[in-house]
XYZ file of C-alpha atoms in Angstrom:
696
model
C 87.140 155.636 -18.724
C 87.325 159.304 -20.184
C 88.856 161.319 -16.596
C 89.683 164.678 -15.851
C 92.096 163.481 -13.826
C 95.504 163.500 -14.261
C 97.714 160.033 -15.298
C 99.573 160.815 -12.373
C 100.492 156.769 -12.295
C 102.822 157.385 -15.193
C 105.421 159.596 -13.752
C 105.634 157.784 -9.745
C 105.788 154.093 -10.344
C 102.746 153.110 -12.676
C 101.373 150.229 -11.056
C 101.771 150.223 -7.634
C 101.009 153.903 -7.250
C 97.416 152.683 -9.551
C 97.429 149.662 -6.651
C 98.188 153.136 -3.246
C 95.269 154.867 -4.801
C 92.979 152.067 -4.969
C 93.332 150.132 -2.033
C 94.145 153.030 0.147
C 92.296 153.464 3.218
C 89.980 157.007 2.537
C 87.178 155.636 0.987
C 86.776 152.994 4.248
C 87.560 156.002 6.385
C 84.418 157.713 5.230
C 82.428 155.132 4.838
C 82.911 154.932 8.724
C 79.777 157.171 9.809
C 80.944 156.702 13.963
C 84.175 158.741 12.871
C 83.241 160.990 10.288
C 80.017 162.419 13.312
C 81.998 162.602 16.200
C 84.387 164.532 14.399
C 81.976 166.981 13.031
C 80.216 167.204 16.980
C 83.968 167.500 17.681
C 84.147 170.030 15.399
C 81.864 171.842 16.506
C 81.507 171.708 20.710
C 85.524 173.655 19.644
C 85.073 175.947 17.471
C 81.837 177.323 19.422
C 83.907 177.472 22.331
C 86.293 179.647 21.333
C 84.267 181.930 19.622
C 81.937 182.128 22.786
C 85.572 182.779 24.935
C 85.874 186.110 21.673
C 88.783 184.259 20.141
C 88.618 183.264 16.040
C 89.537 180.117 15.053
C 92.820 178.907 12.983
C 92.187 175.141 11.336
C 95.262 173.410 10.438
C 94.465 169.779 9.105
C 97.649 167.289 8.428
C 96.363 164.960 5.936
C 93.980 166.057 4.567
C 92.688 163.101 2.754
C 89.392 163.963 0.217
C 89.338 167.059 2.564
C 86.100 166.160 4.723
C 87.119 167.892 7.967
C 88.336 171.193 6.534
C 85.013 170.756 5.259
C 83.261 170.251 8.700
C 85.919 173.014 10.857
C 84.029 175.417 7.793
C 80.812 174.389 7.814
C 81.302 174.846 12.415
C 82.442 178.359 11.730
C 86.241 177.933 11.384
C 87.477 181.379 10.408
C 90.396 179.950 8.433
C 91.246 176.856 7.371
C 94.500 175.409 5.908
C 94.868 171.710 4.384
C 97.971 169.994 3.749
C 97.789 166.876 1.903
C 101.161 164.977 0.968
C 100.088 161.895 -1.063
C 100.193 164.258 -3.818
C 96.961 162.200 -6.440
C 94.656 162.766 -2.906
C 96.507 166.277 -2.873
C 94.609 166.882 -6.423
C 91.974 164.395 -5.369
C 90.725 166.678 -2.695
C 91.388 170.036 -4.565
C 88.245 168.659 -6.584
C 85.892 167.490 -3.779
C 86.885 171.461 -2.436
C 85.624 173.117 -5.723
C 82.810 171.073 -6.010
C 81.360 172.062 -2.064
C 82.264 175.468 -3.044
C 84.780 175.991 -0.881
C 88.171 176.410 -2.332
C 88.230 180.272 -1.529
C 88.245 179.621 2.116
C 89.991 176.343 2.796
C 93.531 176.923 1.561
C 94.980 173.343 0.648
C 98.548 172.918 0.877
C 100.223 169.589 -1.320
C 102.873 169.171 0.796
C 103.603 167.102 4.166
C 102.616 168.373 6.725
C 106.824 169.079 8.290
C 107.838 171.245 4.885
C 104.782 173.697 5.955
C 106.014 176.837 6.318
C 104.284 180.325 8.743
C 104.177 184.291 8.110
C 103.068 186.767 6.318
C 102.953 185.109 2.017
C 103.518 181.647 2.996
C 101.426 178.816 3.006
C 99.665 179.983 6.438
C 100.003 182.328 6.743
C 99.814 182.269 11.372
C 99.969 179.680 13.719
C 96.814 177.553 14.457
C 94.448 177.763 17.335
C 93.206 174.109 16.369
C 94.685 171.335 14.604
C 92.250 168.129 13.354
C 93.757 165.104 12.040
C 93.089 161.726 12.300
C 97.555 160.192 11.882
C 96.503 157.064 13.580
C 96.831 153.156 12.635
C 95.918 149.836 14.653
C 98.363 150.174 16.642
C 97.484 154.367 16.695
C 101.487 154.915 16.662
C 102.275 153.324 13.108
C 102.437 155.921 10.444
C 104.635 158.364 12.915
C 102.292 159.967 14.827
C 104.221 161.596 17.568
C 106.683 163.378 15.444
C 103.960 165.062 13.844
C 102.729 166.455 16.302
C 105.496 166.726 18.611
C 105.768 168.637 14.805
C 102.919 170.286 14.191
C 103.107 170.849 17.924
C 106.613 172.800 17.986
C 106.877 175.018 14.535
C 102.792 175.499 13.131
C 100.446 175.425 16.422
C 99.820 178.094 19.114
C 100.273 177.397 22.930
C 96.641 177.860 23.927
C 95.675 175.053 20.570
C 93.172 172.902 21.229
C 93.751 169.028 19.008
C 90.730 167.168 17.607
C 91.086 163.974 18.923
C 92.215 165.673 22.502
C 93.826 162.700 23.733
C 93.927 158.683 22.726
C 94.378 155.706 25.655
C 95.182 152.778 24.872
C 93.398 149.798 26.206
C 95.574 146.188 27.009
C 93.469 143.197 27.788
C 95.320 140.012 29.163
C 94.285 136.576 28.066
C 94.142 132.566 27.611
C 93.719 132.361 23.728
C 95.457 128.933 22.205
C 93.667 130.595 18.979
C 95.211 132.743 18.756
C 98.743 130.963 19.662
C 97.543 129.035 17.291
C 98.916 131.640 14.754
C 102.260 132.399 16.032
C 103.783 128.833 17.410
C 104.562 126.178 16.008
C 102.843 122.610 17.362
C 103.769 119.223 17.904
C 102.776 117.438 15.175
C 101.589 113.655 15.621
C 99.326 110.884 13.960
C 96.307 109.758 14.793
C 97.039 107.568 17.470
C 99.286 109.817 19.780
C 102.548 109.269 18.066
C 104.703 111.788 17.735
C 106.262 112.372 15.031
C 107.833 116.070 15.035
C 108.290 118.246 17.781
C 109.059 121.561 18.194
C 112.599 123.367 18.102
C 113.796 124.938 21.648
C 114.226 127.615 20.035
C 111.311 127.879 17.732
C 108.830 127.803 21.127
C 111.361 130.292 22.470
C 110.586 132.788 19.608
C 108.215 135.564 20.454
C 107.507 135.907 16.587
C 108.119 140.148 14.976
C 107.517 143.073 15.826
C 104.584 143.534 13.135
C 101.258 144.565 14.172
C 98.322 141.738 14.436
C 95.326 143.904 13.409
C 92.513 141.237 13.595
C 88.228 142.182 14.317
C 88.446 141.012 17.248
C 84.961 140.838 17.639
C 84.407 137.795 15.516
C 86.780 136.221 17.902
C 84.394 133.413 18.685
C 84.345 134.429 22.660
C 84.591 130.299 22.878
C 87.575 130.341 21.891
C 89.710 132.924 24.807
C 89.575 133.083 28.431
C 89.930 136.607 29.938
C 92.451 136.881 32.480
C 91.666 140.500 33.234
C 89.448 143.548 32.674
C 90.664 146.018 29.850
C 93.303 148.474 32.104
C 94.133 151.880 30.551
C 97.957 151.581 30.053
C 98.427 154.727 27.664
C 97.548 158.098 27.239
C 98.659 160.557 25.073
C 97.869 163.991 25.812
C 98.291 165.416 21.587
C 98.372 168.967 23.232
C 101.295 168.131 25.108
C 104.458 168.284 23.095
C 106.371 166.981 26.481
C 104.703 164.838 27.000
C 104.677 162.582 23.963
C 107.897 160.923 23.311
C 109.468 158.126 22.138
C 109.578 155.304 24.184
C 107.748 154.898 27.457
C 107.412 152.556 30.284
C 103.636 151.275 31.875
C 103.369 148.822 35.048
C 100.260 147.674 35.867
C 99.340 145.794 39.116
C 96.062 143.771 37.530
C 94.573 140.335 39.103
C 93.608 137.623 37.544
C 89.542 137.259 37.446
C 89.772 133.638 35.608
C 93.073 130.714 36.129
C 94.754 130.325 33.237
C 98.022 130.647 31.149
C 98.176 134.329 30.416
C 98.944 134.212 26.703
C 98.016 136.604 24.931
C 97.309 141.060 25.345
C 94.061 141.907 23.079
C 94.299 146.083 22.558
C 92.281 148.872 21.073
C 92.400 152.736 21.943
C 89.326 155.337 22.002
C 89.212 158.896 21.488
C 88.816 161.531 23.605
C 87.830 164.918 20.586
C 87.419 166.831 23.052
C 88.506 169.109 25.516
C 85.996 168.555 27.358
C 85.686 165.095 26.948
C 81.707 164.889 25.673
C 82.439 163.305 22.796
C 84.053 159.381 22.471
C 85.180 157.489 19.680
C 86.377 153.703 21.153
C 88.012 151.032 19.235
C 87.010 148.690 21.547
C 85.566 145.138 20.955
C 81.594 144.657 21.092
C 82.127 143.376 24.853
C 84.756 145.918 25.781
C 83.077 148.578 23.598
C 80.988 151.851 25.291
C 78.362 151.240 24.123
C 77.114 148.038 23.951
C 74.354 147.889 25.517
C 72.157 150.723 24.345
C 73.531 149.177 20.606
C 71.743 145.705 22.460
C 68.720 147.674 22.894
C 67.938 148.806 20.016
C 68.696 146.068 18.090
C 65.247 144.670 19.783
C 63.771 147.624 19.621
C 64.549 146.730 15.058
C 63.960 143.655 15.694
C 59.993 143.853 17.474
C 59.489 145.730 14.134
C 61.091 143.224 11.234
C 60.128 140.271 12.738
C 59.269 139.156 9.026
C 62.448 138.340 8.929
C 64.852 135.628 10.673
C 68.184 137.293 10.317
C 69.764 138.783 13.090
C 72.456 141.051 12.728
C 75.822 138.254 15.204
C 76.317 140.509 18.287
C 80.631 140.703 17.204
C 77.985 143.551 14.069
C 76.407 145.516 16.447
C 79.774 148.522 17.500
C 79.869 151.014 14.277
C 82.305 148.909 11.602
C 85.668 149.821 10.432
C 88.704 147.867 9.020
C 90.905 151.046 8.719
C 91.798 150.773 12.798
C 91.279 147.626 13.952
C 92.374 145.040 17.561
C 95.504 143.874 17.711
C 96.067 141.147 19.047
C 100.585 140.508 21.391
C 102.049 137.531 22.564
C 103.478 137.488 26.253
C 106.377 135.794 27.525
C 105.281 132.093 27.708
C 104.981 131.031 31.274
C 105.759 127.928 33.068
C 102.883 128.041 35.220
C 99.182 129.309 35.504
C 97.562 132.057 37.359
C 95.201 131.452 39.550
C 91.938 133.504 40.218
C 92.643 136.333 42.261
C 97.063 136.297 41.462
C 98.136 139.637 41.660
C 100.566 139.729 38.390
C 102.472 142.254 36.950
C 101.366 143.503 32.966
C 104.670 145.707 31.226
C 103.787 147.843 28.507
C 106.260 149.426 25.653
C 106.095 151.562 22.953
C 108.710 152.991 21.186
C 107.791 155.707 18.752
C 105.859 152.647 15.851
C 105.142 149.724 18.258
C 103.592 148.595 21.055
C 105.061 145.541 22.895
C 104.042 143.875 26.068
C 105.890 141.813 29.040
C 104.625 139.951 31.746
C 105.436 139.671 36.031
C 104.362 137.090 37.494
C 106.360 137.026 41.248
C 105.213 140.896 42.024
C 108.987 140.192 44.819
C 111.268 139.091 41.361
C 112.056 142.152 39.776
C 112.379 140.651 35.569
C 114.932 142.874 32.936
C 112.731 144.764 30.685
C 111.079 142.854 28.023
C 112.941 143.809 24.197
C 110.420 144.845 21.556
C 110.057 140.958 19.465
C 112.013 140.005 16.268
C 112.129 137.171 14.746
C 114.674 134.375 15.913
C 113.973 131.046 14.609
C 112.681 132.635 11.184
C 109.890 130.859 10.788
C 108.177 133.907 11.569
C 109.345 135.629 8.702
C 109.229 132.772 6.007
C 105.489 132.174 7.122
C 102.109 134.401 7.846
C 99.699 134.173 10.540
C 98.162 131.941 8.381
C 99.981 129.936 7.315
C 101.324 128.606 11.146
C 97.766 128.516 11.639
C 97.268 125.981 8.458
C 100.442 123.929 10.148
C 98.179 123.407 13.018
C 95.104 122.832 12.179
C 94.342 119.019 14.011
C 91.320 118.110 11.426
C 93.610 118.942 7.918
C 96.559 116.892 9.512
C 95.160 114.562 10.326
C 93.130 114.150 6.647
C 96.663 114.167 5.283
C 98.527 111.986 7.409
C 95.695 108.940 7.303
C 95.825 109.425 3.584
C 99.963 108.953 3.602
C 98.880 105.958 5.823
C 97.154 104.313 2.673
C 98.966 104.918 -0.010
C 102.960 105.226 1.350
C 104.691 102.286 2.042
C 108.901 101.555 3.206
C 110.061 102.299 -0.678
C 108.187 105.008 -1.004
C 110.348 107.714 -2.471
C 108.951 111.251 -1.816
C 109.230 113.970 -4.003
C 108.204 117.319 -1.260
C 106.532 120.546 -3.987
C 105.325 122.939 -1.534
C 107.646 125.195 0.372
C 107.890 124.782 4.523
C 106.077 120.758 4.646
C 106.285 119.849 7.890
C 104.247 117.198 6.280
C 106.844 116.228 4.426
C 109.488 115.042 7.209
C 106.598 113.911 8.540
C 106.768 111.090 5.562
C 109.709 110.297 6.202
C 109.134 110.292 10.058
C 106.764 107.934 9.139
C 108.829 104.976 7.264
C 109.389 106.718 3.753
C 112.326 105.418 2.129
C 113.179 108.934 0.915
C 111.932 112.846 1.506
C 113.162 115.131 -1.294
C 111.766 119.101 -0.069
C 111.647 121.414 -2.675
C 112.922 124.223 -0.898
C 114.106 126.978 -2.540
C 113.703 130.277 -0.006
C 116.574 129.641 2.157
C 115.171 131.142 4.804
C 112.939 128.283 4.655
C 115.065 126.002 3.910
C 116.732 126.576 7.193
C 113.883 126.647 9.210
C 113.199 122.842 8.020
C 117.005 122.175 8.077
C 116.403 123.025 11.980
C 113.333 120.147 12.158
C 115.196 117.851 10.519
C 117.684 117.763 12.972
C 116.081 118.014 16.261
C 113.411 114.923 15.416
C 116.781 113.122 13.772
C 115.037 113.319 10.219
C 116.666 110.390 8.551
C 116.918 110.130 4.549
C 116.123 113.676 3.419
C 117.623 116.081 0.791
C 117.246 119.220 0.064
C 116.175 120.901 -2.860
C 117.391 124.657 -3.668
C 115.702 124.206 -7.085
C 113.508 122.129 -9.377
C 115.525 121.362 -11.571
C 118.833 120.103 -8.194
C 116.734 117.276 -9.307
C 118.451 115.270 -10.905
C 117.183 112.482 -13.325
C 118.396 108.406 -11.746
C 116.876 111.029 -8.578
C 114.009 111.732 -10.401
C 113.435 108.591 -12.465
C 113.128 106.763 -8.638
C 110.071 109.256 -7.074
C 106.770 107.108 -6.458
C 104.985 109.953 -5.318
C 104.801 113.836 -5.770
C 103.031 115.783 -3.012
C 102.194 119.798 -2.421
C 99.688 121.328 0.246
C 100.330 122.923 -2.147
C 101.681 125.618 -0.407
C 104.236 128.698 -1.273
C 104.797 131.262 0.496
C 104.365 134.583 -2.702
C 100.718 133.277 -1.995
C 98.058 135.464 -1.918
C 95.241 133.863 -3.455
C 94.714 130.424 -2.968
C 94.235 129.586 -5.725
C 97.775 131.052 -6.483
C 99.653 127.396 -4.761
C 98.264 126.727 -8.205
C 102.173 126.789 -8.816
C 102.912 123.626 -8.074
C 100.412 122.219 -11.057
C 103.387 124.231 -13.464
C 105.814 122.127 -11.366
C 105.004 119.351 -11.341
C 104.733 119.618 -15.215
C 107.744 121.124 -15.775
C 109.640 117.700 -14.747
C 107.014 115.492 -15.481
C 109.516 114.395 -18.044
C 112.347 113.054 -15.608
C 109.573 111.486 -13.626
C 108.018 107.846 -14.162
C 104.798 107.874 -16.043
C 103.804 105.332 -12.498
C 103.978 107.959 -9.882
C 100.853 109.078 -7.928
C 100.236 112.944 -7.623
C 99.204 114.196 -4.584
C 96.384 115.948 -4.807
C 95.227 114.864 -7.802
C 93.045 117.484 -8.704
C 91.563 120.430 -6.841
C 87.993 122.367 -7.407
C 87.099 126.906 -7.980
C 83.804 127.807 -6.167
C 81.835 130.458 -5.033
C 79.389 131.417 -3.497
C 77.429 134.851 -3.561
C 76.299 136.872 -0.361
C 75.221 140.128 1.793
C 77.863 140.759 3.275
C 77.025 143.711 6.181
C 80.263 145.837 5.692
C 83.161 144.296 3.865
C 81.608 146.139 0.615
C 82.343 149.552 2.359
C 85.648 149.144 1.859
C 84.856 149.285 -2.917
C 81.739 150.946 -2.320
C 81.157 154.666 -4.098
C 80.743 157.818 -1.375
C 78.557 159.518 -3.423
C 78.199 162.215 -0.150
C 79.520 161.833 3.198
C 77.976 164.112 5.632
C 76.259 165.718 3.154
C 79.318 166.614 1.342
C 79.681 165.850 -2.327
C 82.829 163.184 -2.736
C 81.822 161.846 -5.836
C 85.533 163.078 -7.370
C 87.253 160.744 -4.765
C 84.809 158.094 -6.071
C 86.140 158.414 -10.306
C 89.549 159.309 -8.210
C 89.371 155.358 -6.299
C 87.521 153.923 -9.695
C 89.559 155.093 -12.625
C 92.884 153.460 -10.565
C 90.914 150.210 -9.429
C 90.269 149.314 -12.939
C 93.777 148.535 -13.719
C 95.688 148.163 -10.900
C 92.793 145.958 -9.257
C 92.313 141.870 -10.080
C 88.645 141.410 -9.652
C 88.964 138.870 -6.514
C 91.191 139.886 -3.700
C 91.942 137.678 -0.785
C 90.196 138.472 2.710
C 90.416 136.413 5.774
C 86.688 136.063 5.209
C 85.779 134.490 8.957
C 85.830 138.768 10.281
C 83.283 139.332 7.840
C 80.067 137.876 8.293
C 78.196 137.556 5.406
C 75.032 135.375 4.129
C 74.536 133.087 1.706
C 72.437 133.840 -0.971
C 72.656 130.497 -3.380
C 73.777 127.854 -2.548
C 77.703 127.227 -3.579
C 78.447 126.610 -6.992
C 81.528 124.180 -8.857
C 83.789 126.785 -10.997
C 86.019 124.399 -12.684
C 88.034 121.532 -11.813
C 91.832 121.540 -12.276
C 93.376 117.965 -12.917
C 96.568 118.542 -11.830
C 97.010 114.803 -13.120
C 96.202 115.212 -16.929
C 95.221 117.895 -18.901
C 97.073 120.645 -16.192
C 98.863 122.703 -19.322
C 95.886 122.787 -21.835
C 94.181 126.461 -21.169
C 90.636 126.143 -19.135
C 87.802 127.749 -19.793
C 83.911 127.609 -18.009
C 81.225 129.079 -17.673
C 77.736 129.581 -16.374
C 75.055 131.175 -14.511
C 74.594 131.622 -10.605
C 70.753 132.171 -9.354
C 70.730 134.416 -6.790
C 67.581 134.327 -3.835
C 66.729 138.587 -3.278
C 69.167 139.857 -5.521
C 68.815 143.534 -4.776
C 70.994 141.571 -1.397
C 73.543 140.768 -3.285
C 77.062 142.945 -3.099
C 79.999 139.724 -2.988
C 81.168 136.530 -4.852
C 83.713 135.275 -2.231
C 85.466 132.296 -3.969
C 88.122 129.235 -3.244
C 89.314 126.122 -4.104
C 89.530 122.844 -2.498
C 92.187 120.003 -3.179
C 91.855 116.652 -3.517
C 94.237 113.826 -2.176
C 93.001 111.607 -4.576
C 90.959 113.510 -7.171
C 87.796 112.676 -5.362
C 85.659 115.040 -3.767
C 85.297 112.714 -0.331
C 85.643 115.721 2.425
C 87.894 112.868 3.744
C 90.314 113.390 1.079
C 89.205 117.030 0.538
C 91.824 119.907 1.940
C 89.209 122.803 1.774
C 90.490 126.900 2.011
C 86.441 127.772 1.573
C 83.422 127.109 4.212
C 83.592 124.630 7.100
C 80.399 123.874 6.645
C 78.725 122.712 3.777
C 76.757 125.839 1.703
C 73.747 124.091 -0.262
C 71.237 127.002 -0.170
C 70.459 130.123 1.169
C 70.517 130.722 3.980
C 69.650 133.956 7.599
C 72.281 132.121 9.182
C 76.258 134.252 7.904
C 78.957 131.763 6.542
C 81.162 129.834 8.446
C 84.516 130.401 6.951
C 88.088 128.087 7.735
C 89.246 130.860 9.606
C 93.218 129.585 8.750
C 92.750 130.952 5.054
C 92.562 133.746 2.677
C 89.348 133.351 0.729
C 88.328 135.164 -2.324
C 86.581 138.223 -3.013
C 84.828 140.189 -5.527
C 83.208 143.211 -3.994
C 80.687 144.519 -6.558
C 81.434 148.509 -6.632
C 77.747 148.511 -8.065
C 75.100 147.813 -6.425
C 72.460 147.253 -5.429
C 72.188 144.044 -8.159
C 69.086 143.593 -9.726
C 69.852 140.225 -11.425
C 69.153 136.962 -9.869
C 70.756 134.588 -12.871
C 74.656 135.700 -13.097
C 76.814 135.011 -16.230
C 79.794 134.337 -15.046
C 82.830 132.892 -16.561
C 86.213 131.813 -15.253
C 89.698 131.126 -17.398
C 92.545 129.476 -16.270
C 95.807 129.680 -17.824
C 98.667 127.389 -17.952
C 101.276 129.602 -19.239
C 100.393 132.750 -17.060
C 99.807 129.950 -14.072
C 96.254 132.865 -13.845
C 93.423 132.495 -13.111
C 91.113 135.288 -15.121
C 87.277 135.507 -12.971
C 84.129 137.832 -14.682
C 80.767 138.450 -12.735
C 78.071 138.980 -15.643
C 75.832 141.347 -12.913
C 75.799 144.347 -14.958
C 71.709 145.103 -16.326
């Protein structure tokens, strides 16, 4: 594709840089209409008030990205604007955007970090600015280094009477009891169908608080039936962005709370809001829908729209009433466990902490007993390092485990020698506890292997040997194997079908294994579903114009690098992004692990789409068939919880413990009712390639 953008990737890390550009959140932020409009309104109010006071408005835009906020400042009447951007490809793009909008002579663009700017006649900034507009925030608010950046700017780049946009931020915490969220954090006891305990969780794993990495999530999509609200939202920290002495790295706050319901306080839901202007007229909230300040107004608006659109049965899910954004979500933090539940009306103390980049929380159930400060969480058990949260959710999935264990009871015996080609598989240990003769566990990762060893030691699991590599399986031992099992799971897998690595391992061991060996799973099936996403498509959609500014140069930059670096199908937890099915599920390809796995496979077909103009994405997932059949009782699916047989006005219900694959249409609306597709599986590269031909 011809482009006037320099090939900056060739100088700065090649593929990784291109992918960073393609998957950056710049376009996602520009699709956030509420963010854009409230920044715009705050600039208009602030600059207007400064002019009304007889002063000039000199604006500094830190981390300008596309240049959008700088252009808004010019439109609002700023007397001067200096914009800085350190990410060179984005800075070059901002230069083109500003020029495309005829503002190149009014905005001074400096391609460096704000901490490198110089002030004075003939320097980067002719004078200190008295208006700071910036967006330095992430889901955790301070995770991108906002505190240090603000402190430096306040000391070196801004006047004493400056006005910051946004003016301040408030962090909210809501204490909840949420077994679903806890299932992504804490491993559970594994029992068989009769309730007999097979594996108990070691105490050091139970006591571990996990990692400090933020658990960002679209809380509005979490089923309200999955959590019990223990408190109302509580403001725990305020950050005044114009007060340098208040922007310190380490703070601790205590809030006396009253339990509104009985229950175990297991987690904190966190979000923040921005007061955009000094007078507090403009508020931008990242709250989930049930706590959003505009919830009632937005619900009333939807009711009015439905009255005028009675022909459609599609009702916007309640969680999608509020403005959508993916660059700022909400977060979950896990609390140290309490031995006794709180009673309704009981008072307790919520402890809130932050350092330069992170937040965390603690609890005092008894106000009379002074507790020690709670340190920032870090994983001491290894499981939260070796496995993702969604993987821990899979391991705790009772229905999934029941299907595996019921199948084990049918096919294993006391003579079974089981080879497990899956990493971090407690089900392999469960098989040993069920009385098989021997279990050989493939565990090449030292951290994962040590995690598994703690379960073996704590549960006195007999007849288990770990294999640090596939070639550690001795020929004499391989000859005794009666069954090969994989969940399959490998920590390196991003897309569900990346776990086809199991077939590659199996293929390489075939010559050592008996011909009569039973392979579990015996096959897998790839499926696709054409859908209309309500919002997810925005992360890949062209901007065109934004708040009446031409942002097409940024579209070209992202498209250029996306074509080079992006896979046609990317991984997303689709339960967080509601979508309506526009057809029934389509079978793409069957992959056999018993026979013929080493052969390249090519499948072609067609998707027939209802209302093709609504199509903006194609979901893809894989099902694993334990015995080669397609019975639900012997199938482990990473896709919908309920089979999708036709187009529907009800959103798809996705498995919440898996990331699915999704192909997002960059050019839409689609006009084709019939969409040809091609899928190729290359076992040598262990890759699956997809092509969907929806262009006219």
